[in-house]
Amino acid sequence: MAMQSKVTPVRTAGQWFSNLKLIYRIGLVLAVLLAPMLGSTIYSMRQVASVDQKLDHVVDQRLPTVLHLSTMAFELADSIAAMRGYMLSGGSNYKADRASSWASLEEARGAYREEAKTFTNETNKVRWAELDGLLTEIRTLQDRLEAAIPAGSRATDEQIRSFAQSHAPKARRAIEIIEGDGKGDEGQFKRQVNLLRADTDEAKTTIDRMER
């Protein structure tokens, strides 16, 4: 009797499965087999959604930021080169080139100013405020010197020396901030960061020439 009581539950379970219709048995087996796959699929879909969100962040926020910074670096370097050309020759073409550079720079600056309103990191807010102020000071210095040089004449040695002493440190610091803000760990826009680095390196070289 004891032997029968131990075997009976096993037989009952086996009989229960055997008595199921074929379609139900197939469905039950499939459910057991597919449950782990379903869980894995749901997990994968969540991972894909997470990656999409990160890509959206890069494309919608970080990429435009880097491009605007790159434009500011490039145009700042161009304005410095044009200023140097005007100091040494007094050619009106250099005035036009500098005006064009500042027009493009101000456009990128305005776009970046709008992006800065969304900054939550206090360090980024402070850096942008410093950069914004430096750009205003740099343009003012250039405008004043250009106005002080008679058309068709070159700047005096004293004007060049005084301008370089006051202008170069501000320009160099502006480039340092631009370069620092453009660095990021998102590989999606590594190429754009490299382009920014090329623009900031060019700007540094231009500033160095101004001091010679």
mmCIF file with all atom_site columns, C-alpha atoms in Angstrom:
data_model
loop_
_atom_site.group_PDB
_atom_site.id
_atom_site.type_symbol
_atom_site.label_atom_id
_atom_site.label_alt_id
_atom_site.label_comp_id
_atom_site.label_asym_id
_atom_site.label_entity_id
_atom_site.label_seq_id
_atom_site.pdbx_PDB_ins_code
_atom_site.Cartn_x
_atom_site.Cartn_y
_atom_site.Cartn_z
_atom_site.occupancy
_atom_site.B_iso_or_equiv
_atom_site.pdbx_formal_charge
_atom_site.auth_seq_id
_atom_site.auth_comp_id
_atom_site.auth_asym_id
_atom_site.auth_atom_id
_atom_site.pdbx_PDB_model_num
ATOM 1   C CA . MET A 1 1   ? 0.000  0.000   0.000   1.00 0.00 ? 1   MET A CA 1
ATOM 2   C CA . ALA A 1 2   ? 2.832  2.399   0.887   1.00 0.00 ? 2   ALA A CA 1
ATOM 3   C CA . MET A 1 3   ? 4.452  1.627   -2.455  1.00 0.00 ? 3   MET A CA 1
ATOM 4   C CA . GLN A 1 4   ? 1.249  2.420   -4.275  1.00 0.00 ? 4   GLN A CA 1
ATOM 5   C CA . SER A 1 5   ? 0.825  5.790   -2.556  1.00 0.00 ? 5   SER A CA 1
ATOM 6   C CA . LYS A 1 6   ? 4.293  6.926   -3.728  1.00 0.00 ? 6   LYS A CA 1
ATOM 7   C CA . VAL A 1 7   ? 3.812  5.931   -7.332  1.00 0.00 ? 7   VAL A CA 1
ATOM 8   C CA . THR A 1 8   ? 0.268  7.113   -7.717  1.00 0.00 ? 8   THR A CA 1
ATOM 9   C CA . PRO A 1 9   ? 1.051  10.925  -7.914  1.00 0.00 ? 9   PRO A CA 1
ATOM 10  C CA . VAL A 1 10  ? 3.629  10.323  -10.639 1.00 0.00 ? 10  VAL A CA 1
ATOM 11  C CA . ARG A 1 11  ? 1.222  8.194   -12.603 1.00 0.00 ? 11  ARG A CA 1
ATOM 12  C CA . THR A 1 12  ? -1.508 10.734  -12.096 1.00 0.00 ? 12  THR A CA 1
ATOM 13  C CA . ALA A 1 13  ? 0.668  13.559  -13.482 1.00 0.00 ? 13  ALA A CA 1
ATOM 14  C CA . GLY A 1 14  ? 1.707  11.394  -16.417 1.00 0.00 ? 14  GLY A CA 1
ATOM 15  C CA . GLN A 1 15  ? -1.847 10.383  -17.086 1.00 0.00 ? 15  GLN A CA 1
ATOM 16  C CA . TRP A 1 16  ? -2.977 14.003  -16.909 1.00 0.00 ? 16  TRP A CA 1
ATOM 17  C CA . PHE A 1 17  ? -0.451 15.007  -19.601 1.00 0.00 ? 17  PHE A CA 1
ATOM 18  C CA . SER A 1 18  ? -1.298 11.940  -21.703 1.00 0.00 ? 18  SER A CA 1
ATOM 19  C CA . ASN A 1 19  ? -4.983 12.747  -21.550 1.00 0.00 ? 19  ASN A CA 1
ATOM 20  C CA . LEU A 1 20  ? -4.467 16.258  -22.895 1.00 0.00 ? 20  LEU A CA 1
ATOM 21  C CA . LYS A 1 21  ? -5.416 16.805  -26.489 1.00 0.00 ? 21  LYS A CA 1
ATOM 22  C CA . LEU A 1 22  ? -2.472 16.915  -28.875 1.00 0.00 ? 22  LEU A CA 1
ATOM 23  C CA . ILE A 1 23  ? -2.917 20.622  -29.592 1.00 0.00 ? 23  ILE A CA 1
ATOM 24  C CA . TYR A 1 24  ? -2.823 21.451  -25.889 1.00 0.00 ? 24  TYR A CA 1
ATOM 25  C CA . ARG A 1 25  ? 0.284  19.334  -25.347 1.00 0.00 ? 25  ARG A CA 1
ATOM 26  C CA . ILE A 1 26  ? 2.061  21.083  -28.213 1.00 0.00 ? 26  ILE A CA 1
ATOM 27  C CA . GLY A 1 27  ? 1.019  24.466  -26.832 1.00 0.00 ? 27  GLY A CA 1
ATOM 28  C CA . LEU A 1 28  ? 2.272  23.623  -23.358 1.00 0.00 ? 28  LEU A CA 1
ATOM 29  C CA . VAL A 1 29  ? 5.652  22.433  -24.659 1.00 0.00 ? 29  VAL A CA 1
ATOM 30  C CA . LEU A 1 30  ? 6.022  25.524  -26.812 1.00 0.00 ? 30  LEU A CA 1
ATOM 31  C CA . ALA A 1 31  ? 5.163  27.768  -23.874 1.00 0.00 ? 31  ALA A CA 1
ATOM 32  C CA . VAL A 1 32  ? 7.885  26.160  -21.772 1.00 0.00 ? 32  VAL A CA 1
ATOM 33  C CA . LEU A 1 33  ? 10.431 26.436  -24.592 1.00 0.00 ? 33  LEU A CA 1
ATOM 34  C CA . LEU A 1 34  ? 9.554  29.970  -25.712 1.00 0.00 ? 34  LEU A CA 1
ATOM 35  C CA . ALA A 1 35  ? 9.263  31.641  -22.317 1.00 0.00 ? 35  ALA A CA 1
ATOM 36  C CA . PRO A 1 36  ? 13.055 32.241  -21.996 1.00 0.00 ? 36  PRO A CA 1
ATOM 37  C CA . MET A 1 37  ? 13.205 33.495  -25.588 1.00 0.00 ? 37  MET A CA 1
ATOM 38  C CA . LEU A 1 38  ? 10.361 35.920  -24.908 1.00 0.00 ? 38  LEU A CA 1
ATOM 39  C CA . GLY A 1 39  ? 12.146 37.261  -21.851 1.00 0.00 ? 39  GLY A CA 1
ATOM 40  C CA . SER A 1 40  ? 15.358 37.677  -23.835 1.00 0.00 ? 40  SER A CA 1
ATOM 41  C CA . THR A 1 41  ? 13.484 39.491  -26.621 1.00 0.00 ? 41  THR A CA 1
ATOM 42  C CA . ILE A 1 42  ? 11.897 41.931  -24.176 1.00 0.00 ? 42  ILE A CA 1
ATOM 43  C CA . TYR A 1 43  ? 15.302 42.632  -22.611 1.00 0.00 ? 43  TYR A CA 1
ATOM 44  C CA . SER A 1 44  ? 16.849 43.234  -26.047 1.00 0.00 ? 44  SER A CA 1
ATOM 45  C CA . MET A 1 45  ? 14.055 45.620  -27.009 1.00 0.00 ? 45  MET A CA 1
ATOM 46  C CA . ARG A 1 46  ? 14.663 47.623  -23.841 1.00 0.00 ? 46  ARG A CA 1
ATOM 47  C CA . GLN A 1 47  ? 18.378 47.785  -24.616 1.00 0.00 ? 47  GLN A CA 1
ATOM 48  C CA . VAL A 1 48  ? 17.671 49.004  -28.148 1.00 0.00 ? 48  VAL A CA 1
ATOM 49  C CA . ALA A 1 49  ? 15.337 51.681  -26.782 1.00 0.00 ? 49  ALA A CA 1
ATOM 50  C CA . SER A 1 50  ? 18.076 52.805  -24.395 1.00 0.00 ? 50  SER A CA 1
ATOM 51  C CA . VAL A 1 51  ? 20.606 53.045  -27.238 1.00 0.00 ? 51  VAL A CA 1
ATOM 52  C CA . ASP A 1 52  ? 18.108 55.035  -29.312 1.00 0.00 ? 52  ASP A CA 1
ATOM 53  C CA . GLN A 1 53  ? 17.683 57.517  -26.480 1.00 0.00 ? 53  GLN A CA 1
ATOM 54  C CA . LYS A 1 54  ? 21.452 57.978  -26.210 1.00 0.00 ? 54  LYS A CA 1
ATOM 55  C CA . LEU A 1 55  ? 21.766 58.469  -29.968 1.00 0.00 ? 55  LEU A CA 1
ATOM 56  C CA . ASP A 1 56  ? 18.957 61.040  -29.876 1.00 0.00 ? 56  ASP A CA 1
ATOM 57  C CA . HIS A 1 57  ? 20.830 62.904  -27.143 1.00 0.00 ? 57  HIS A CA 1
ATOM 58  C CA . VAL A 1 58  ? 24.005 62.938  -29.222 1.00 0.00 ? 58  VAL A CA 1
ATOM 59  C CA . VAL A 1 59  ? 22.296 63.996  -32.450 1.00 0.00 ? 59  VAL A CA 1
ATOM 60  C CA . ASP A 1 60  ? 19.901 66.532  -30.932 1.00 0.00 ? 60  ASP A CA 1
ATOM 61  C CA . GLN A 1 61  ? 22.153 68.109  -28.310 1.00 0.00 ? 61  GLN A CA 1
ATOM 62  C CA . ARG A 1 62  ? 25.843 67.228  -28.321 1.00 0.00 ? 62  ARG A CA 1
ATOM 63  C CA . LEU A 1 63  ? 26.423 67.280  -32.091 1.00 0.00 ? 63  LEU A CA 1
ATOM 64  C CA . PRO A 1 64  ? 24.987 70.794  -32.671 1.00 0.00 ? 64  PRO A CA 1
ATOM 65  C CA . THR A 1 65  ? 26.962 72.033  -29.658 1.00 0.00 ? 65  THR A CA 1
ATOM 66  C CA . VAL A 1 66  ? 30.249 70.760  -31.078 1.00 0.00 ? 66  VAL A CA 1
ATOM 67  C CA . LEU A 1 67  ? 29.473 72.170  -34.524 1.00 0.00 ? 67  LEU A CA 1
ATOM 68  C CA . HIS A 1 68  ? 28.718 75.624  -33.095 1.00 0.00 ? 68  HIS A CA 1
ATOM 69  C CA . LEU A 1 69  ? 31.887 75.555  -31.019 1.00 0.00 ? 69  LEU A CA 1
ATOM 70  C CA . SER A 1 70  ? 33.858 74.530  -34.104 1.00 0.00 ? 70  SER A CA 1
ATOM 71  C CA . THR A 1 71  ? 32.390 77.440  -36.073 1.00 0.00 ? 71  THR A CA 1
ATOM 72  C CA . MET A 1 72  ? 33.301 79.897  -33.315 1.00 0.00 ? 72  MET A CA 1
ATOM 73  C CA . ALA A 1 73  ? 36.875 78.607  -33.172 1.00 0.00 ? 73  ALA A CA 1
ATOM 74  C CA . PHE A 1 74  ? 37.291 78.702  -36.955 1.00 0.00 ? 74  PHE A CA 1
ATOM 75  C CA . GLU A 1 75  ? 35.797 82.182  -37.382 1.00 0.00 ? 75  GLU A CA 1
ATOM 76  C CA . LEU A 1 76  ? 37.700 83.589  -34.411 1.00 0.00 ? 76  LEU A CA 1
ATOM 77  C CA . ALA A 1 77  ? 40.943 82.388  -36.014 1.00 0.00 ? 77  ALA A CA 1
ATOM 78  C CA . ASP A 1 78  ? 39.881 83.963  -39.308 1.00 0.00 ? 78  ASP A CA 1
ATOM 79  C CA . SER A 1 79  ? 39.066 87.281  -37.651 1.00 0.00 ? 79  SER A CA 1
ATOM 80  C CA . ILE A 1 80  ? 42.488 87.319  -35.990 1.00 0.00 ? 80  ILE A CA 1
ATOM 81  C CA . ALA A 1 81  ? 44.225 86.542  -39.278 1.00 0.00 ? 81  ALA A CA 1
ATOM 82  C CA . ALA A 1 82  ? 42.265 89.315  -41.029 1.00 0.00 ? 82  ALA A CA 1
ATOM 83  C CA . MET A 1 83  ? 43.109 91.747  -38.225 1.00 0.00 ? 83  MET A CA 1
ATOM 84  C CA . ARG A 1 84  ? 46.773 90.900  -38.574 1.00 0.00 ? 84  ARG A CA 1
ATOM 85  C CA . GLY A 1 85  ? 46.610 91.449  -42.333 1.00 0.00 ? 85  GLY A CA 1
ATOM 86  C CA . TYR A 1 86  ? 44.951 94.831  -41.856 1.00 0.00 ? 86  TYR A CA 1
ATOM 87  C CA . MET A 1 87  ? 47.509 95.921  -39.262 1.00 0.00 ? 87  MET A CA 1
ATOM 88  C CA . LEU A 1 88  ? 50.373 95.131  -41.617 1.00 0.00 ? 88  LEU A CA 1
ATOM 89  C CA . SER A 1 89  ? 48.875 96.506  -44.845 1.00 0.00 ? 89  SER A CA 1
ATOM 90  C CA . GLY A 1 90  ? 45.768 98.588  -44.210 1.00 0.00 ? 90  GLY A CA 1
ATOM 91  C CA . GLY A 1 91  ? 44.058 96.743  -47.080 1.00 0.00 ? 91  GLY A CA 1
ATOM 92  C CA . SER A 1 92  ? 40.272 97.145  -47.167 1.00 0.00 ? 92  SER A CA 1
ATOM 93  C CA . ASN A 1 93  ? 39.835 93.489  -48.157 1.00 0.00 ? 93  ASN A CA 1
ATOM 94  C CA . TYR A 1 94  ? 41.005 92.487  -44.684 1.00 0.00 ? 94  TYR A CA 1
ATOM 95  C CA . LYS A 1 95  ? 38.290 94.654  -43.130 1.00 0.00 ? 95  LYS A CA 1
ATOM 96  C CA . ALA A 1 96  ? 35.683 92.875  -45.230 1.00 0.00 ? 96  ALA A CA 1
ATOM 97  C CA . ASP A 1 97  ? 37.100 89.460  -44.321 1.00 0.00 ? 97  ASP A CA 1
ATOM 98  C CA . ARG A 1 98  ? 37.015 90.270  -40.608 1.00 0.00 ? 98  ARG A CA 1
ATOM 99  C CA . ALA A 1 99  ? 33.438 91.549  -40.815 1.00 0.00 ? 99  ALA A CA 1
ATOM 100 C CA . SER A 1 100 ? 32.396 88.336  -42.561 1.00 0.00 ? 100 SER A CA 1
ATOM 101 C CA . SER A 1 101 ? 34.121 86.204  -39.914 1.00 0.00 ? 101 SER A CA 1
ATOM 102 C CA . TRP A 1 102 ? 32.362 87.990  -37.086 1.00 0.00 ? 102 TRP A CA 1
ATOM 103 C CA . ALA A 1 103 ? 28.991 87.691  -38.820 1.00 0.00 ? 103 ALA A CA 1
ATOM 104 C CA . SER A 1 104 ? 29.378 83.898  -38.958 1.00 0.00 ? 104 SER A CA 1
ATOM 105 C CA . LEU A 1 105 ? 30.797 83.755  -35.440 1.00 0.00 ? 105 LEU A CA 1
ATOM 106 C CA . GLU A 1 106 ? 27.889 85.756  -34.026 1.00 0.00 ? 106 GLU A CA 1
ATOM 107 C CA . GLU A 1 107 ? 25.415 83.412  -35.688 1.00 0.00 ? 107 GLU A CA 1
ATOM 108 C CA . ALA A 1 108 ? 27.031 80.376  -34.057 1.00 0.00 ? 108 ALA A CA 1
ATOM 109 C CA . ARG A 1 109 ? 27.374 82.286  -30.806 1.00 0.00 ? 109 ARG A CA 1
ATOM 110 C CA . GLY A 1 110 ? 23.663 83.088  -30.780 1.00 0.00 ? 110 GLY A CA 1
ATOM 111 C CA . ALA A 1 111 ? 22.741 79.446  -31.400 1.00 0.00 ? 111 ALA A CA 1
ATOM 112 C CA . TYR A 1 112 ? 25.092 78.314  -28.635 1.00 0.00 ? 112 TYR A CA 1
ATOM 113 C CA . ARG A 1 113 ? 23.607 80.927  -26.300 1.00 0.00 ? 113 ARG A CA 1
ATOM 114 C CA . GLU A 1 114 ? 20.201 79.293  -26.761 1.00 0.00 ? 114 GLU A CA 1
ATOM 115 C CA . GLU A 1 115 ? 21.694 75.862  -26.030 1.00 0.00 ? 115 GLU A CA 1
ATOM 116 C CA . ALA A 1 116 ? 23.367 77.243  -22.903 1.00 0.00 ? 116 ALA A CA 1
ATOM 117 C CA . LYS A 1 117 ? 19.939 78.025  -21.438 1.00 0.00 ? 117 LYS A CA 1
ATOM 118 C CA . THR A 1 118 ? 19.416 74.267  -21.020 1.00 0.00 ? 118 THR A CA 1
ATOM 119 C CA . PHE A 1 119 ? 22.722 73.668  -19.202 1.00 0.00 ? 119 PHE A CA 1
ATOM 120 C CA . THR A 1 120 ? 22.311 72.043  -15.802 1.00 0.00 ? 120 THR A CA 1
ATOM 121 C CA . ASN A 1 121 ? 25.997 71.678  -14.955 1.00 0.00 ? 121 ASN A CA 1
ATOM 122 C CA . GLU A 1 122 ? 27.176 74.748  -13.055 1.00 0.00 ? 122 GLU A CA 1
ATOM 123 C CA . THR A 1 123 ? 30.707 74.470  -14.456 1.00 0.00 ? 123 THR A CA 1
ATOM 124 C CA . ASN A 1 124 ? 29.361 74.622  -18.015 1.00 0.00 ? 124 ASN A CA 1
ATOM 125 C CA . LYS A 1 125 ? 27.312 77.707  -17.150 1.00 0.00 ? 125 LYS A CA 1
ATOM 126 C CA . VAL A 1 126 ? 30.374 79.471  -15.728 1.00 0.00 ? 126 VAL A CA 1
ATOM 127 C CA . ARG A 1 127 ? 32.540 78.549  -18.728 1.00 0.00 ? 127 ARG A CA 1
ATOM 128 C CA . TRP A 1 128 ? 29.959 79.804  -21.200 1.00 0.00 ? 128 TRP A CA 1
ATOM 129 C CA . ALA A 1 129 ? 29.582 83.106  -19.332 1.00 0.00 ? 129 ALA A CA 1
ATOM 130 C CA . GLU A 1 130 ? 33.361 83.554  -19.448 1.00 0.00 ? 130 GLU A CA 1
ATOM 131 C CA . LEU A 1 131 ? 33.553 82.666  -23.163 1.00 0.00 ? 131 LEU A CA 1
ATOM 132 C CA . ASP A 1 132 ? 30.671 84.990  -24.026 1.00 0.00 ? 132 ASP A CA 1
ATOM 133 C CA . GLY A 1 133 ? 32.391 87.856  -22.239 1.00 0.00 ? 133 GLY A CA 1
ATOM 134 C CA . LEU A 1 134 ? 35.754 87.136  -23.849 1.00 0.00 ? 134 LEU A CA 1
ATOM 135 C CA . LEU A 1 135 ? 34.285 87.164  -27.347 1.00 0.00 ? 135 LEU A CA 1
ATOM 136 C CA . THR A 1 136 ? 32.757 90.576  -26.684 1.00 0.00 ? 136 THR A CA 1
ATOM 137 C CA . GLU A 1 137 ? 36.083 91.928  -25.396 1.00 0.00 ? 137 GLU A CA 1
ATOM 138 C CA . ILE A 1 138 ? 38.029 90.469  -28.338 1.00 0.00 ? 138 ILE A CA 1
ATOM 139 C CA . ARG A 1 139 ? 35.712 92.012  -30.898 1.00 0.00 ? 139 ARG A CA 1
ATOM 140 C CA . THR A 1 140 ? 35.830 95.374  -29.122 1.00 0.00 ? 140 THR A CA 1
ATOM 141 C CA . LEU A 1 141 ? 39.651 95.356  -29.159 1.00 0.00 ? 141 LEU A CA 1
ATOM 142 C CA . GLN A 1 142 ? 39.712 94.529  -32.865 1.00 0.00 ? 142 GLN A CA 1
ATOM 143 C CA . ASP A 1 143 ? 37.109 97.183  -33.705 1.00 0.00 ? 143 ASP A CA 1
ATOM 144 C CA . ARG A 1 144 ? 38.988 99.872  -31.809 1.00 0.00 ? 144 ARG A CA 1
ATOM 145 C CA . LEU A 1 145 ? 42.321 99.135  -33.453 1.00 0.00 ? 145 LEU A CA 1
ATOM 146 C CA . GLU A 1 146 ? 40.783 98.936  -36.919 1.00 0.00 ? 146 GLU A CA 1
ATOM 147 C CA . ALA A 1 147 ? 39.149 102.343 -36.390 1.00 0.00 ? 147 ALA A CA 1
ATOM 148 C CA . ALA A 1 148 ? 42.460 103.806 -35.205 1.00 0.00 ? 148 ALA A CA 1
ATOM 149 C CA . ILE A 1 149 ? 44.372 102.783 -38.354 1.00 0.00 ? 149 ILE A CA 1
ATOM 150 C CA . PRO A 1 150 ? 43.949 105.202 -41.290 1.00 0.00 ? 150 PRO A CA 1
ATOM 151 C CA . ALA A 1 151 ? 42.679 103.550 -44.471 1.00 0.00 ? 151 ALA A CA 1
ATOM 152 C CA . GLY A 1 152 ? 45.549 102.340 -46.624 1.00 0.00 ? 152 GLY A CA 1
ATOM 153 C CA . SER A 1 153 ? 48.079 102.655 -43.779 1.00 0.00 ? 153 SER A CA 1
ATOM 154 C CA . ARG A 1 154 ? 49.665 100.023 -41.585 1.00 0.00 ? 154 ARG A CA 1
ATOM 155 C CA . ALA A 1 155 ? 49.506 100.063 -37.803 1.00 0.00 ? 155 ALA A CA 1
ATOM 156 C CA . THR A 1 156 ? 52.418 101.500 -35.869 1.00 0.00 ? 156 THR A CA 1
ATOM 157 C CA . ASP A 1 157 ? 54.766 99.163  -34.031 1.00 0.00 ? 157 ASP A CA 1
ATOM 158 C CA . GLU A 1 158 ? 53.384 100.444 -30.736 1.00 0.00 ? 158 GLU A CA 1
ATOM 159 C CA . GLN A 1 159 ? 49.808 99.737  -31.822 1.00 0.00 ? 159 GLN A CA 1
ATOM 160 C CA . ILE A 1 160 ? 50.741 96.206  -32.863 1.00 0.00 ? 160 ILE A CA 1
ATOM 161 C CA . ARG A 1 161 ? 52.604 95.536  -29.637 1.00 0.00 ? 161 ARG A CA 1
ATOM 162 C CA . SER A 1 162 ? 49.859 96.957  -27.431 1.00 0.00 ? 162 SER A CA 1
ATOM 163 C CA . PHE A 1 163 ? 47.161 95.056  -29.298 1.00 0.00 ? 163 PHE A CA 1
ATOM 164 C CA . ALA A 1 164 ? 49.020 91.756  -29.071 1.00 0.00 ? 164 ALA A CA 1
ATOM 165 C CA . GLN A 1 165 ? 49.560 92.155  -25.323 1.00 0.00 ? 165 GLN A CA 1
ATOM 166 C CA . SER A 1 166 ? 45.882 92.754  -24.597 1.00 0.00 ? 166 SER A CA 1
ATOM 167 C CA . HIS A 1 167 ? 44.299 90.636  -27.332 1.00 0.00 ? 167 HIS A CA 1
ATOM 168 C CA . ALA A 1 168 ? 46.352 87.422  -27.379 1.00 0.00 ? 168 ALA A CA 1
ATOM 169 C CA . PRO A 1 169 ? 45.688 86.251  -23.777 1.00 0.00 ? 169 PRO A CA 1
ATOM 170 C CA . LYS A 1 170 ? 41.946 86.744  -24.202 1.00 0.00 ? 170 LYS A CA 1
ATOM 171 C CA . ALA A 1 171 ? 41.880 84.961  -27.561 1.00 0.00 ? 171 ALA A CA 1
ATOM 172 C CA . ARG A 1 172 ? 43.965 82.083  -26.242 1.00 0.00 ? 172 ARG A CA 1
ATOM 173 C CA . ARG A 1 173 ? 41.692 81.675  -23.213 1.00 0.00 ? 173 ARG A CA 1
ATOM 174 C CA . ALA A 1 174 ? 38.599 81.709  -25.454 1.00 0.00 ? 174 ALA A CA 1
ATOM 175 C CA . ILE A 1 175 ? 40.070 78.908  -27.554 1.00 0.00 ? 175 ILE A CA 1
ATOM 176 C CA . GLU A 1 176 ? 40.909 76.908  -24.412 1.00 0.00 ? 176 GLU A CA 1
ATOM 177 C CA . ILE A 1 177 ? 37.291 77.121  -23.262 1.00 0.00 ? 177 ILE A CA 1
ATOM 178 C CA . ILE A 1 178 ? 35.956 76.171  -26.700 1.00 0.00 ? 178 ILE A CA 1
ATOM 179 C CA . GLU A 1 179 ? 38.313 73.210  -26.887 1.00 0.00 ? 179 GLU A CA 1
ATOM 180 C CA . GLY A 1 180 ? 37.409 72.071  -23.367 1.00 0.00 ? 180 GLY A CA 1
ATOM 181 C CA . ASP A 1 181 ? 33.647 72.304  -23.910 1.00 0.00 ? 181 ASP A CA 1
ATOM 182 C CA . GLY A 1 182 ? 33.889 70.366  -27.151 1.00 0.00 ? 182 GLY A CA 1
ATOM 183 C CA . LYS A 1 183 ? 35.453 67.284  -25.611 1.00 0.00 ? 183 LYS A CA 1
ATOM 184 C CA . GLY A 1 184 ? 33.070 64.397  -24.981 1.00 0.00 ? 184 GLY A CA 1
ATOM 185 C CA . ASP A 1 185 ? 32.990 60.660  -24.478 1.00 0.00 ? 185 ASP A CA 1
ATOM 186 C CA . GLU A 1 186 ? 30.272 59.873  -27.007 1.00 0.00 ? 186 GLU A CA 1
ATOM 187 C CA . GLY A 1 187 ? 32.013 58.071  -29.855 1.00 0.00 ? 187 GLY A CA 1
ATOM 188 C CA . GLN A 1 188 ? 29.164 58.941  -32.193 1.00 0.00 ? 188 GLN A CA 1
ATOM 189 C CA . PHE A 1 189 ? 30.576 62.408  -32.836 1.00 0.00 ? 189 PHE A CA 1
ATOM 190 C CA . LYS A 1 190 ? 34.281 61.698  -32.478 1.00 0.00 ? 190 LYS A CA 1
ATOM 191 C CA . ARG A 1 191 ? 34.860 62.977  -36.032 1.00 0.00 ? 191 ARG A CA 1
ATOM 192 C CA . GLN A 1 192 ? 33.228 66.310  -35.193 1.00 0.00 ? 192 GLN A CA 1
ATOM 193 C CA . VAL A 1 193 ? 35.340 66.632  -32.044 1.00 0.00 ? 193 VAL A CA 1
ATOM 194 C CA . ASN A 1 194 ? 38.448 65.968  -34.136 1.00 0.00 ? 194 ASN A CA 1
ATOM 195 C CA . LEU A 1 195 ? 37.368 68.698  -36.559 1.00 0.00 ? 195 LEU A CA 1
ATOM 196 C CA . LEU A 1 196 ? 36.900 71.050  -33.616 1.00 0.00 ? 196 LEU A CA 1
ATOM 197 C CA . ARG A 1 197 ? 40.396 70.206  -32.404 1.00 0.00 ? 197 ARG A CA 1
ATOM 198 C CA . ALA A 1 198 ? 41.759 71.050  -35.849 1.00 0.00 ? 198 ALA A CA 1
ATOM 199 C CA . ASP A 1 199 ? 39.994 74.434  -35.730 1.00 0.00 ? 199 ASP A CA 1
ATOM 200 C CA . THR A 1 200 ? 41.244 75.252  -32.236 1.00 0.00 ? 200 THR A CA 1
ATOM 201 C CA . ASP A 1 201 ? 44.804 74.240  -33.178 1.00 0.00 ? 201 ASP A CA 1
ATOM 202 C CA . GLU A 1 202 ? 44.620 76.554  -36.184 1.00 0.00 ? 202 GLU A CA 1
ATOM 203 C CA . ALA A 1 203 ? 43.350 79.355  -33.968 1.00 0.00 ? 203 ALA A CA 1
ATOM 204 C CA . LYS A 1 204 ? 46.227 78.880  -31.527 1.00 0.00 ? 204 LYS A CA 1
ATOM 205 C CA . THR A 1 205 ? 48.731 79.059  -34.394 1.00 0.00 ? 205 THR A CA 1
ATOM 206 C CA . THR A 1 206 ? 47.129 82.277  -35.637 1.00 0.00 ? 206 THR A CA 1
ATOM 207 C CA . ILE A 1 207 ? 47.290 83.808  -32.165 1.00 0.00 ? 207 ILE A CA 1
ATOM 208 C CA . ASP A 1 208 ? 50.971 82.871  -31.902 1.00 0.00 ? 208 ASP A CA 1
ATOM 209 C CA . ARG A 1 209 ? 51.680 84.625  -35.223 1.00 0.00 ? 209 ARG A CA 1
ATOM 210 C CA . MET A 1 210 ? 49.976 87.759  -33.907 1.00 0.00 ? 210 MET A CA 1
ATOM 211 C CA . GLU A 1 211 ? 52.424 87.914  -30.994 1.00 0.00 ? 211 GLU A CA 1
ATOM 212 C CA . ARG A 1 212 ? 55.536 87.759  -33.192 1.00 0.00 ? 212 ARG A CA 1
#
